[in-house]
CSV table of C-alpha atoms in Angstrom, one decimal:
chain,number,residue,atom,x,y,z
A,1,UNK,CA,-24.4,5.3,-14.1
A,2,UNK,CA,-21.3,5.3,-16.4
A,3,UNK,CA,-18.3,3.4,-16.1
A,4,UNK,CA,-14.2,4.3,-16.6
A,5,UNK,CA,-11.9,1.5,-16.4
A,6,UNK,CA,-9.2,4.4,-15.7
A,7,UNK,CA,-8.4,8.2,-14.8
A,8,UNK,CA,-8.1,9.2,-18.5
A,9,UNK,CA,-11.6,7.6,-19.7
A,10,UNK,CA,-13.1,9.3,-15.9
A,11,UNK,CA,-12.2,12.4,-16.7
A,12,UNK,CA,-13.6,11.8,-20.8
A,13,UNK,CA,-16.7,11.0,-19.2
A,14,UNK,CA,-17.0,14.2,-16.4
A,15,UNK,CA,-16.4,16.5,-19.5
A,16,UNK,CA,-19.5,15.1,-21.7
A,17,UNK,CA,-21.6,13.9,-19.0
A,18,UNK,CA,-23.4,15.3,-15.8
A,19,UNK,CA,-21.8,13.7,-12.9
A,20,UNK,CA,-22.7,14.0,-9.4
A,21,UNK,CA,-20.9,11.2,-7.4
A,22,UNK,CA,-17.6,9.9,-8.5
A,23,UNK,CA,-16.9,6.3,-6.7
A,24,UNK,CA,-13.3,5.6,-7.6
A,25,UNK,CA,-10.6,2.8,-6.6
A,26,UNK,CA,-7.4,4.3,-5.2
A,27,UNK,CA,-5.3,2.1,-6.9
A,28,UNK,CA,-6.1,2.6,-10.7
A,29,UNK,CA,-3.7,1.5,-13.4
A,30,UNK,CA,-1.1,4.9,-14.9
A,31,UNK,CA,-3.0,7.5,-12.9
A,32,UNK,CA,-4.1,6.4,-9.7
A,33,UNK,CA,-7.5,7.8,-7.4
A,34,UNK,CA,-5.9,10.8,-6.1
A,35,UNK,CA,-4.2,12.3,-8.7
A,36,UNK,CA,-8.0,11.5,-10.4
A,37,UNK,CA,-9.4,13.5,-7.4
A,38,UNK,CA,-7.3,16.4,-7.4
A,39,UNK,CA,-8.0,16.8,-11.7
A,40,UNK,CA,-11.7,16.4,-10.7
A,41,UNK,CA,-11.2,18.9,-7.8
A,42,UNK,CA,-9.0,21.2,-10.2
A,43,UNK,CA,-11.7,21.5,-12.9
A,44,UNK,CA,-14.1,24.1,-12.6
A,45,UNK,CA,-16.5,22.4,-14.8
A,46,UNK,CA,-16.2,18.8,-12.2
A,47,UNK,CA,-14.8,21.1,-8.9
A,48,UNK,CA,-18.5,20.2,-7.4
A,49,UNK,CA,-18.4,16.3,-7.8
A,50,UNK,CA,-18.7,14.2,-4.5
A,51,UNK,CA,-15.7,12.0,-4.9
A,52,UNK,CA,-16.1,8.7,-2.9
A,53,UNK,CA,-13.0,6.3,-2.4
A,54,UNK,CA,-13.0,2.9,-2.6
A,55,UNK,CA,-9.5,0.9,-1.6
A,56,UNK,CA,-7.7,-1.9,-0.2
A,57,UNK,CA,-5.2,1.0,1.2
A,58,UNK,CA,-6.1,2.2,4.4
A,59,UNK,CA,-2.6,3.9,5.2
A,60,UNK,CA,-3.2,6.5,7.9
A,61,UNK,CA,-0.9,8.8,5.2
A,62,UNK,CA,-3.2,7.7,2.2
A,63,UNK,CA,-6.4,8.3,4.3
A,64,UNK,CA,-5.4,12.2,4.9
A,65,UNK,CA,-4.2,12.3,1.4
A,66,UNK,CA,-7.1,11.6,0.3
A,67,UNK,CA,-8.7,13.8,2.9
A,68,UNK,CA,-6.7,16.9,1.7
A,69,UNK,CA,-7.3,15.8,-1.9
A,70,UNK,CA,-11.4,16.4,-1.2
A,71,UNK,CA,-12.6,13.3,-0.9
A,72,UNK,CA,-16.1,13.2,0.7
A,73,UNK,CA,-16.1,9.4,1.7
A,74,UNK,CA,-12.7,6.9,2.1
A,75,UNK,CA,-14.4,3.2,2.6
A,76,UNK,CA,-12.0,0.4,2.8
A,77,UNK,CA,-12.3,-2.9,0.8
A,78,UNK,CA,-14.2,-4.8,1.6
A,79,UNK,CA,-16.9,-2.3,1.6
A,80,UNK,CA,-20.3,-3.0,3.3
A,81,UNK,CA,-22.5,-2.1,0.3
A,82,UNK,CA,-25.2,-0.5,2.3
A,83,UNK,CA,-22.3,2.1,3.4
A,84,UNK,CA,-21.2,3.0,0.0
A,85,UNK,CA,-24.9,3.1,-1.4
A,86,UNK,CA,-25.8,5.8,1.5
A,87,UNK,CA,-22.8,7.6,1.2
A,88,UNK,CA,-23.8,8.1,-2.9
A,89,UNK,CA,-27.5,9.0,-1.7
A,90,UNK,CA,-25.7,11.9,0.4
């Protein structure tokens, strides 16, 4: 498990680490969850990451974004832990 407290130090850690899930907030500080996806999505070295979003927003419009953007999993805050944790699992 590694931690990012923002897009820039995510996408640091996808480029020196093996990654298979990515659980990111929505509303991160500068560059927020779905721009995040879409870099994750864009990168053929991180195109094959399950992304898994976590938010307070549950917007139909930020739902389908997120959709289009190739998230695998939109779970809205609060998030039943057992949910999230079987949604990682696959």
């Amino acid at each position: 498990v590694s931690i990012a407290p923002d897009a820039w130090t995510a996408m640091e850690v996808l480029q020196h680490e093996q990654i298979d899930v990515v659980v990111s907030d929505i509303g991160l500080p500068m560059v927020d969850g779905l721009e995040l996806g879409r870099r994750i999505k864009a990168d053929p070295q991180t195109s094959d990451v399950r992304l898994l979003a976590v938010s307070a927003y549950s917007h139909d419009d930020v739902l389908e974004t997120a959709r289009r953007v190739g998230f695998d999993g939109y779970f809205v805050k609060p998030v039943m832990i057992k949910d999230l944790l079987q949604a990682i699992q696959g």
